Short mmCIF file of C-alpha atoms in Angstrom, two decimals:
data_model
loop_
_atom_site.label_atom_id
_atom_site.label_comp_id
_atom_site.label_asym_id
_atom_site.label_seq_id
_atom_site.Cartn_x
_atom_site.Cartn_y
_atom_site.Cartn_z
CA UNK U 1 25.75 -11.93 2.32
CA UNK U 2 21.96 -10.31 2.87
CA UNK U 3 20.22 -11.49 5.99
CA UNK U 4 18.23 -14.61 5.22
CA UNK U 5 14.80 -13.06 5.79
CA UNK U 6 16.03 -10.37 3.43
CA UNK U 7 13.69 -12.05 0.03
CA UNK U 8 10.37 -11.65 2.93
CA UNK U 9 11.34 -7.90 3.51
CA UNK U 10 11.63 -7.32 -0.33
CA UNK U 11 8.03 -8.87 -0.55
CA UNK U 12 6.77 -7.05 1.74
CA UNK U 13 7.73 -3.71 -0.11
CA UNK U 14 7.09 -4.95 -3.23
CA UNK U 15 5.48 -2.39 -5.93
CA UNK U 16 1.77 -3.04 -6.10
CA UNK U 17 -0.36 -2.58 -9.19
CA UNK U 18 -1.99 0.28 -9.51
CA UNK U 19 -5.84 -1.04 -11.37
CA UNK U 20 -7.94 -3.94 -9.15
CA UNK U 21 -10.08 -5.61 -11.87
CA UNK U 22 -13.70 -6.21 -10.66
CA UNK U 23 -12.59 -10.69 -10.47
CA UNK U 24 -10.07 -8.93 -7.39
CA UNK U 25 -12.35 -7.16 -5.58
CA UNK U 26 -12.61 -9.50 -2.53
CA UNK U 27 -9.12 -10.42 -2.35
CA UNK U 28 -6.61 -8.09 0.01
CA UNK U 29 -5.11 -5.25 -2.25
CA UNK U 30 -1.51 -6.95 -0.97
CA UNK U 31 -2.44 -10.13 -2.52
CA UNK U 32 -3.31 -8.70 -5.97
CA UNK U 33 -0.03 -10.04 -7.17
CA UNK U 34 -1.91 -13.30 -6.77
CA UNK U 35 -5.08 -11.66 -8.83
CA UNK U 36 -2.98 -11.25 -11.54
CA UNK U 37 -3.07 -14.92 -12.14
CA UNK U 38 -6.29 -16.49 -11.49
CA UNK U 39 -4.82 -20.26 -11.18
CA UNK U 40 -2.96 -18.85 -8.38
CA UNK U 41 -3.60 -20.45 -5.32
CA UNK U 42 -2.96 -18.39 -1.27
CA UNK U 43 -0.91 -21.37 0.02
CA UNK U 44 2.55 -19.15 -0.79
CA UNK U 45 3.17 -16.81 2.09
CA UNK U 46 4.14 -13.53 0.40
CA UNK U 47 -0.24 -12.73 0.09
CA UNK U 48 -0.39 -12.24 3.31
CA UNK U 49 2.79 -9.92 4.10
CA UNK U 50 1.11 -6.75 3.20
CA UNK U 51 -1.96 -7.62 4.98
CA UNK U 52 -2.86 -8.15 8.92
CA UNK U 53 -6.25 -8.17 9.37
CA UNK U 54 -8.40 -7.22 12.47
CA UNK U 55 -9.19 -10.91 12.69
CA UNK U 56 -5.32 -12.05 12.94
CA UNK U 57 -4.56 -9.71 15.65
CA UNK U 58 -7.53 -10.32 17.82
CA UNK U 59 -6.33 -12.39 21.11
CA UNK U 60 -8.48 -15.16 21.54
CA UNK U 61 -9.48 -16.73 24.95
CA UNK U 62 -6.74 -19.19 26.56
CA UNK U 63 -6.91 -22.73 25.52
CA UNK U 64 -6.13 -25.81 28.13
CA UNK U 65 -2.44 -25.91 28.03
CA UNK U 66 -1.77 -23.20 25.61
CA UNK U 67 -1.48 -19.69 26.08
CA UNK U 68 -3.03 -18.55 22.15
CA UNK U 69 -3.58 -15.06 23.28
CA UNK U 70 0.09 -14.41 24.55
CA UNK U 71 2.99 -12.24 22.43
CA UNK U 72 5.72 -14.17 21.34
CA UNK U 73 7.59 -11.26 19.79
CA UNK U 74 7.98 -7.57 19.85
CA UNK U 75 9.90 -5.47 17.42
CA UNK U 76 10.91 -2.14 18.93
CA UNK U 77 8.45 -3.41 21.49
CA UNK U 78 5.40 -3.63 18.80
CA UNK U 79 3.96 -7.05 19.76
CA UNK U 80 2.99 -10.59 17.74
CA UNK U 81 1.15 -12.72 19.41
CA UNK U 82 1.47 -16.28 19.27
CA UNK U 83 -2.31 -16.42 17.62
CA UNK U 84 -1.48 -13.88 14.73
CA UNK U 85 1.65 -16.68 14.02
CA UNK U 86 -0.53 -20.33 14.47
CA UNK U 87 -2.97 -18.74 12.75
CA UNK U 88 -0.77 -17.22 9.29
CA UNK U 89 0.90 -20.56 9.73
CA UNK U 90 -2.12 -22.39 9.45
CA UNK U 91 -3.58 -20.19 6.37
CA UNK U 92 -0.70 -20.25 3.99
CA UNK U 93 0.52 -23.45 4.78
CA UNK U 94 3.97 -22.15 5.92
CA UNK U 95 6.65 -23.30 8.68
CA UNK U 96 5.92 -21.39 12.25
CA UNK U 97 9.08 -19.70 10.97
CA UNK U 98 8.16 -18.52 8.06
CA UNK U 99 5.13 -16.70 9.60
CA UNK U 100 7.46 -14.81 11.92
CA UNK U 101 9.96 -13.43 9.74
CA UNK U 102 6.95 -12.85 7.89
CA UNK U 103 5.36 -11.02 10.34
CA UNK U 104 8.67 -9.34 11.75
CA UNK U 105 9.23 -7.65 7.86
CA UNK U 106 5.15 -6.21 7.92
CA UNK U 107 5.90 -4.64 11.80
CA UNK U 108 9.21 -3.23 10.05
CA UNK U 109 7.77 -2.11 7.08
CA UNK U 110 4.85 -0.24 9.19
CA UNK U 111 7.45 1.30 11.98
CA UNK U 112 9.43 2.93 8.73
CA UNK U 113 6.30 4.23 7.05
CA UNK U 114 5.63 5.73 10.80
CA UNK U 115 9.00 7.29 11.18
CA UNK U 116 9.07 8.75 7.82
CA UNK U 117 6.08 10.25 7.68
CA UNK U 118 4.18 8.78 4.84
CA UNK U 119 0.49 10.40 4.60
CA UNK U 120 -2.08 9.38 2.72
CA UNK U 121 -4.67 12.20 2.44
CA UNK U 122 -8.07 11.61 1.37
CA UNK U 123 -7.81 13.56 -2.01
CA UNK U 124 -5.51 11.23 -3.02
CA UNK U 125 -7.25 8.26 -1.72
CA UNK U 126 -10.63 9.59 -3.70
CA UNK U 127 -7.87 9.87 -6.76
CA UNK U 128 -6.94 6.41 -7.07
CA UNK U 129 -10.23 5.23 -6.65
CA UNK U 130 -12.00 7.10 -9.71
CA UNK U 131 -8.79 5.98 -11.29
CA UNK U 132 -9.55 1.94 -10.69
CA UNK U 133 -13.27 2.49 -11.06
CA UNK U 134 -12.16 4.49 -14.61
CA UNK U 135 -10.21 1.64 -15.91
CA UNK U 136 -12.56 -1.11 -15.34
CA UNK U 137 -15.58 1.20 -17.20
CA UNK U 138 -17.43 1.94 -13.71
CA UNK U 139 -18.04 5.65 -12.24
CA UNK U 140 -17.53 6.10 -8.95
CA UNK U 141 -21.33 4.92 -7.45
CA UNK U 142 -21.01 1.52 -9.58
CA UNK U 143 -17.58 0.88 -8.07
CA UNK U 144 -18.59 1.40 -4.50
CA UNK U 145 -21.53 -1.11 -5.04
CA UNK U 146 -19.42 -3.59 -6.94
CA UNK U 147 -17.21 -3.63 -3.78
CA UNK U 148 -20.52 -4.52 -1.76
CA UNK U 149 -21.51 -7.65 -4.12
CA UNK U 150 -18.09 -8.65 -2.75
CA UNK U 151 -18.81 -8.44 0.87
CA UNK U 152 -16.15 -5.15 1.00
CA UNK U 153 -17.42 -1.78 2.27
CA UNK U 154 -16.05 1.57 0.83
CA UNK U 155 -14.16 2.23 4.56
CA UNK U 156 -12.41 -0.89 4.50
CA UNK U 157 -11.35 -0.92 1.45
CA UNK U 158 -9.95 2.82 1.94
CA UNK U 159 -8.29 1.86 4.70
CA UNK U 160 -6.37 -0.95 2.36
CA UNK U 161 -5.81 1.04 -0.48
CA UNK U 162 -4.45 3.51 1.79
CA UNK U 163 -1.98 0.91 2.90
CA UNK U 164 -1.04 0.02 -0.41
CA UNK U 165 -0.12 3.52 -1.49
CA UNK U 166 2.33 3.95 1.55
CA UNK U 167 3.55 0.57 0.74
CA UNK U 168 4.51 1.52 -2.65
CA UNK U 169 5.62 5.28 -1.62
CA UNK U 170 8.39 3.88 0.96
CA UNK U 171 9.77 1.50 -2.01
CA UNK U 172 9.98 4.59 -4.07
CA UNK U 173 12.03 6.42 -1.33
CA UNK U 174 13.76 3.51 -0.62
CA UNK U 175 15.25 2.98 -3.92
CA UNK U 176 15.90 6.89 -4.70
CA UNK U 177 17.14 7.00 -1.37
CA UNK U 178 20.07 4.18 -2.35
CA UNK U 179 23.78 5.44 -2.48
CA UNK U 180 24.16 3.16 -5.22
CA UNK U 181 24.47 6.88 -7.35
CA UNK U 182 27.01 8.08 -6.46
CA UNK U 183 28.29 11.29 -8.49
CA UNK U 184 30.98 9.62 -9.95
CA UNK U 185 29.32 6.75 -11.45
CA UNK U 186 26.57 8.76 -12.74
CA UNK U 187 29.06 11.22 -14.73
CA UNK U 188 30.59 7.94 -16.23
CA UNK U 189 27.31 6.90 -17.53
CA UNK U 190 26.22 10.53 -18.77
CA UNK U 191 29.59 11.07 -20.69
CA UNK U 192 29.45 7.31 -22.41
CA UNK U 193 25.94 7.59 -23.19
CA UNK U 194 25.56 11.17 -24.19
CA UNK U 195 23.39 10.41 -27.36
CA UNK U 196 20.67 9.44 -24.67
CA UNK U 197 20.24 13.06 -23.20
CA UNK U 198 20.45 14.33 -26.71
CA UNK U 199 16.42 15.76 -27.54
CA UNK U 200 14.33 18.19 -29.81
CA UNK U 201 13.55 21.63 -28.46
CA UNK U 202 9.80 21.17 -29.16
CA UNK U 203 7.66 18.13 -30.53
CA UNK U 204 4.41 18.46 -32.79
CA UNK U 205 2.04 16.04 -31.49
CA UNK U 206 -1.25 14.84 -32.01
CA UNK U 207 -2.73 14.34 -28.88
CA UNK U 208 -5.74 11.76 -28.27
CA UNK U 209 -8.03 11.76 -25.48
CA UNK U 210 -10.94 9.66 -23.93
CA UNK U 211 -12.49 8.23 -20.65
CA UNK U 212 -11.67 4.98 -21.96
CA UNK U 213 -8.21 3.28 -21.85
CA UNK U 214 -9.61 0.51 -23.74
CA UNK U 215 -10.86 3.15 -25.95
CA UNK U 216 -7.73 4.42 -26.91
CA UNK U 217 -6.08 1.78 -27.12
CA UNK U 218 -8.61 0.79 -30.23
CA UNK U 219 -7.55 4.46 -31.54
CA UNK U 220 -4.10 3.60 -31.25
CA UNK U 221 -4.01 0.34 -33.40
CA UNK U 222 -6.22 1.96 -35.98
CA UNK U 223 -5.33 5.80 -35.86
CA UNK U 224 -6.55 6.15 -39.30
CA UNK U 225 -10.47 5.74 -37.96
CA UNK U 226 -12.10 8.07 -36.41
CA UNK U 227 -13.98 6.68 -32.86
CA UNK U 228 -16.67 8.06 -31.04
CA UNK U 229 -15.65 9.12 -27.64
CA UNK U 230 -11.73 9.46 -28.48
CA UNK U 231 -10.77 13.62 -28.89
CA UNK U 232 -7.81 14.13 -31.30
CA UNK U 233 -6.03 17.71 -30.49
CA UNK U 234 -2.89 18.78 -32.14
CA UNK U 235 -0.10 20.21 -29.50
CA UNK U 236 2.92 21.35 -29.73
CA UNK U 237 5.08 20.41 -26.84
CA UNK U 238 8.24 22.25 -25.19
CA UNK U 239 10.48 20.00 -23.70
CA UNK U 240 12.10 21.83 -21.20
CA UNK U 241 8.65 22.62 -19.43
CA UNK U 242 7.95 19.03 -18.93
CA UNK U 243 9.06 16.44 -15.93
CA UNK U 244 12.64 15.22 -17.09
CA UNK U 245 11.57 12.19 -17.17
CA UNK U 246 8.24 12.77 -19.76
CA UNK U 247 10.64 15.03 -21.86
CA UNK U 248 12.87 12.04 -22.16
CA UNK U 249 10.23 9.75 -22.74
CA UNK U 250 9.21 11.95 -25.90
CA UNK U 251 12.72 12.41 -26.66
CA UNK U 252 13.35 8.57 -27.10
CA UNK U 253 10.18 8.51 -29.35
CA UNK U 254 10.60 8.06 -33.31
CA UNK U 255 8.32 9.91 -35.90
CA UNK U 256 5.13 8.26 -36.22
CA UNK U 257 5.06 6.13 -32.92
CA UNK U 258 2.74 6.70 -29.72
CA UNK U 259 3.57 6.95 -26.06
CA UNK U 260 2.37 4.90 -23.56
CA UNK U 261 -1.19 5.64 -22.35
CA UNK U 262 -0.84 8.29 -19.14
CA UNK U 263 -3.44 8.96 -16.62
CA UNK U 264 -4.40 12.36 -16.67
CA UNK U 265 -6.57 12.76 -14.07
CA UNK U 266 -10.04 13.54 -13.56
CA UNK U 267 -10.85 10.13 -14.84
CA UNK U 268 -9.14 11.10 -18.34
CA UNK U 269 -6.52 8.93 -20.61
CA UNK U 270 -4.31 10.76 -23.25
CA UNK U 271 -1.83 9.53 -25.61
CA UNK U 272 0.61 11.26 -27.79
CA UNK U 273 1.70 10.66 -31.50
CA UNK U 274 5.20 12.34 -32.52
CA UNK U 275 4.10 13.86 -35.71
CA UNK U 276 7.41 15.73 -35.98
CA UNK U 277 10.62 16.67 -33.87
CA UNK U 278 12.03 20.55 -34.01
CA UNK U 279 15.41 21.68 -33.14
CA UNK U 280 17.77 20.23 -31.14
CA UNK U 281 19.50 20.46 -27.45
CA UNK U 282 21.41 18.38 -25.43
CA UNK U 283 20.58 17.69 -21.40
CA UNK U 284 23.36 18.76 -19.30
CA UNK U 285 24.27 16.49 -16.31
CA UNK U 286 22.47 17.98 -13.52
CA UNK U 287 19.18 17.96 -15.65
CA UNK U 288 20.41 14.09 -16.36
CA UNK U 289 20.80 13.26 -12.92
CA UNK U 290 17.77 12.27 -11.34
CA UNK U 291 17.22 9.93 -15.00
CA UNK U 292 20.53 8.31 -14.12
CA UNK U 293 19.66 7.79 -10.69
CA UNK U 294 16.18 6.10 -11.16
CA UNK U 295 17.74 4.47 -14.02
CA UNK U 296 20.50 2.28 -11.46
CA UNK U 297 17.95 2.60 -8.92
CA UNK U 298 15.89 -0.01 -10.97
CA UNK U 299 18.88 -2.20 -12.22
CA UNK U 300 19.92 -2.38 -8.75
CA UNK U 301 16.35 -2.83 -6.71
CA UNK U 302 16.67 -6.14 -4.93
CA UNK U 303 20.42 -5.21 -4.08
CA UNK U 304 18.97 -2.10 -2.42
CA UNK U 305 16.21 -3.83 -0.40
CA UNK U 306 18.60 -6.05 0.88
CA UNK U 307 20.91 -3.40 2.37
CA UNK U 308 18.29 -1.71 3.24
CA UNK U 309 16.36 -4.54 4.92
CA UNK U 310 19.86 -5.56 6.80
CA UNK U 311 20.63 -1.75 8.11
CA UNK U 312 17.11 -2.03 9.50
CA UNK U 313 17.21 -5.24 11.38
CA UNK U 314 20.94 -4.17 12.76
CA UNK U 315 18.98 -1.37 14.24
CA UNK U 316 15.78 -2.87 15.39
CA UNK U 317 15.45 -4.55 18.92
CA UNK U 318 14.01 -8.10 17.95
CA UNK U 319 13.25 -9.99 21.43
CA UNK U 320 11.73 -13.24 21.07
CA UNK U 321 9.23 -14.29 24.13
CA UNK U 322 8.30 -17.64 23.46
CA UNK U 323 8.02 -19.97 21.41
CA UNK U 324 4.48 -20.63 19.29
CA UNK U 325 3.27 -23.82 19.37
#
């Protein structure tokens, strides 16, 4: 049976979305799960898991009776103070319990991004921005002072974006990480579904292009019309030169039908109509491999954080202090 506190280590590593529309802009980028319904309201504790801010971890001055200040926890001696718990307690509207384990799976999750060594540079950070400010129609100078009408400065919100990346690169390494793919296993699935590594050679495609998601997505419903700002090109695309798992995206593509819109950088959208398919050649198993292996990586993700949540609390040294109250 997984741990109990196993679901609140899940949260905590849960895959963040990638876009923060402008209505989002003064919430935490770990609560933009929330964001993505506005009726949402903060009072469920997962909003907070990815998030401890400044304010939370400040000790405050001692209290007649009460020690507010003091730490009631440490986790491979990282601290929680009695204050950071009272006071998540208090602003979700959870159980004192809650908070902790709560608390417990964000130390965790920060002590693993530590130990494996998961950088953030600042090129990246830069690309994700122009990325967000892209898909919500802003260049970079309007996004920066959209982020001031909302009371957030540029280094702040760096500095949260920045956790959000790591966030979502340890679930990625997490889940490819899983033994759940074993050799075996994936050989049964590549020999009973061979017809899925079966692709073209080469696809003739007409690629369009445009600054604008929204844009293209216009183009794509009515690829007849022409629209200012969207650049058709035709390609021609080899197969075996792409990522496997772009060649099998095209691959799985029928005549006539468009792939999902891809980021290509530099503030640029593309999408891709198969106009036709030429030759023929099947994927051997190694090139399959790391398909299969995402592929039961995703049909088994919660059974993966679970183990992987357990293994890490067997190892960690928990020692509770004191009690809040």
């Amino acid at each position: 049976m997984p741990h109990p506190h196993a679901r609140v280590f899940k949260e905590a590593l849960q895959t963040l979305p990638l876009f923060l529309c402008l209505s989002c802009l003064s919430l935490p980028l770990g609560a933009l799960e929330f964001a993505q319904n506005s009726s949402a309201q903060p009072s469920s504790a997962d909003s907070s898991i990815l998030n401890s801010s400044p304010e939370s971890n400040a000790p405050k001055p001692k209290v007649r009776g009460k020690i507010v200040g003091g730490i009631a926890i440490k986790v491979n001696g990282d601290p929680i103070t009695i204050h950071e718990i009272l006071d998540l307690s208090a602003k979700q509207h959870i159980t004192k319990d809650k908070a902790q384990a709560i608390l417990i799976a964000q130390r965790l999750k920060t002590q693993e991004i530590k130990r494996l060594n998961i950088s953030i540079d600042d090129v990246r950070l830069e690309q994700e921005i122009e990325s967000i400010a892209s898909h919500n129609n802003l260049n970079y100078q309007q996004f920066i002072q959209a982020l001031h009408q909302q009371g957030m400065d540029i280094d702040t919100y760096k500095q949260k974006l920045k956790e959000d990346i790591q966030t979502r690169e340890l679930m990625r390494n997490i889940l490819l990480s899983s033994d759940t793919s074993s050799e075996a296993s994936m050989r049964a699935y590549y020999n009973k579904h061979k017809s899925e590594f079966i692709s073209a050679t080469q696809v003739q495609t007409m690629r369009y292009s445009a600054k604008d998601p929204k844009l293209l997505e216009r183009a794509i419903a009515n690829p007849s019309v022409s629209l200012s700002g969207v650049e058709k090109t035709p390609e021609k695309l080899t197969l075996s030169m792409l990522n496997p798992q772009i060649a099998q995206m095209f691959s799985s593509l029928q005549i006539g039908e468009f792939s999902p819109i891809l980021d290509a950088g530099n503030g640029s959208y593309v999408a891709f109509v198969v106009q036709e398919k030429i030759g023929e050649n099947t994927m051997s198993f190694e090139e399959a491999k790391s398909i299969i292996a995402q592929k039961f990586a995703q049909e088994h993700q919660e059974q993966i954080l679970d183990e992987y949540f357990e293994k890490i609390r067997q190892k960690s040294h928990i020692e509770h202090i004191r009690d809040a109250k």
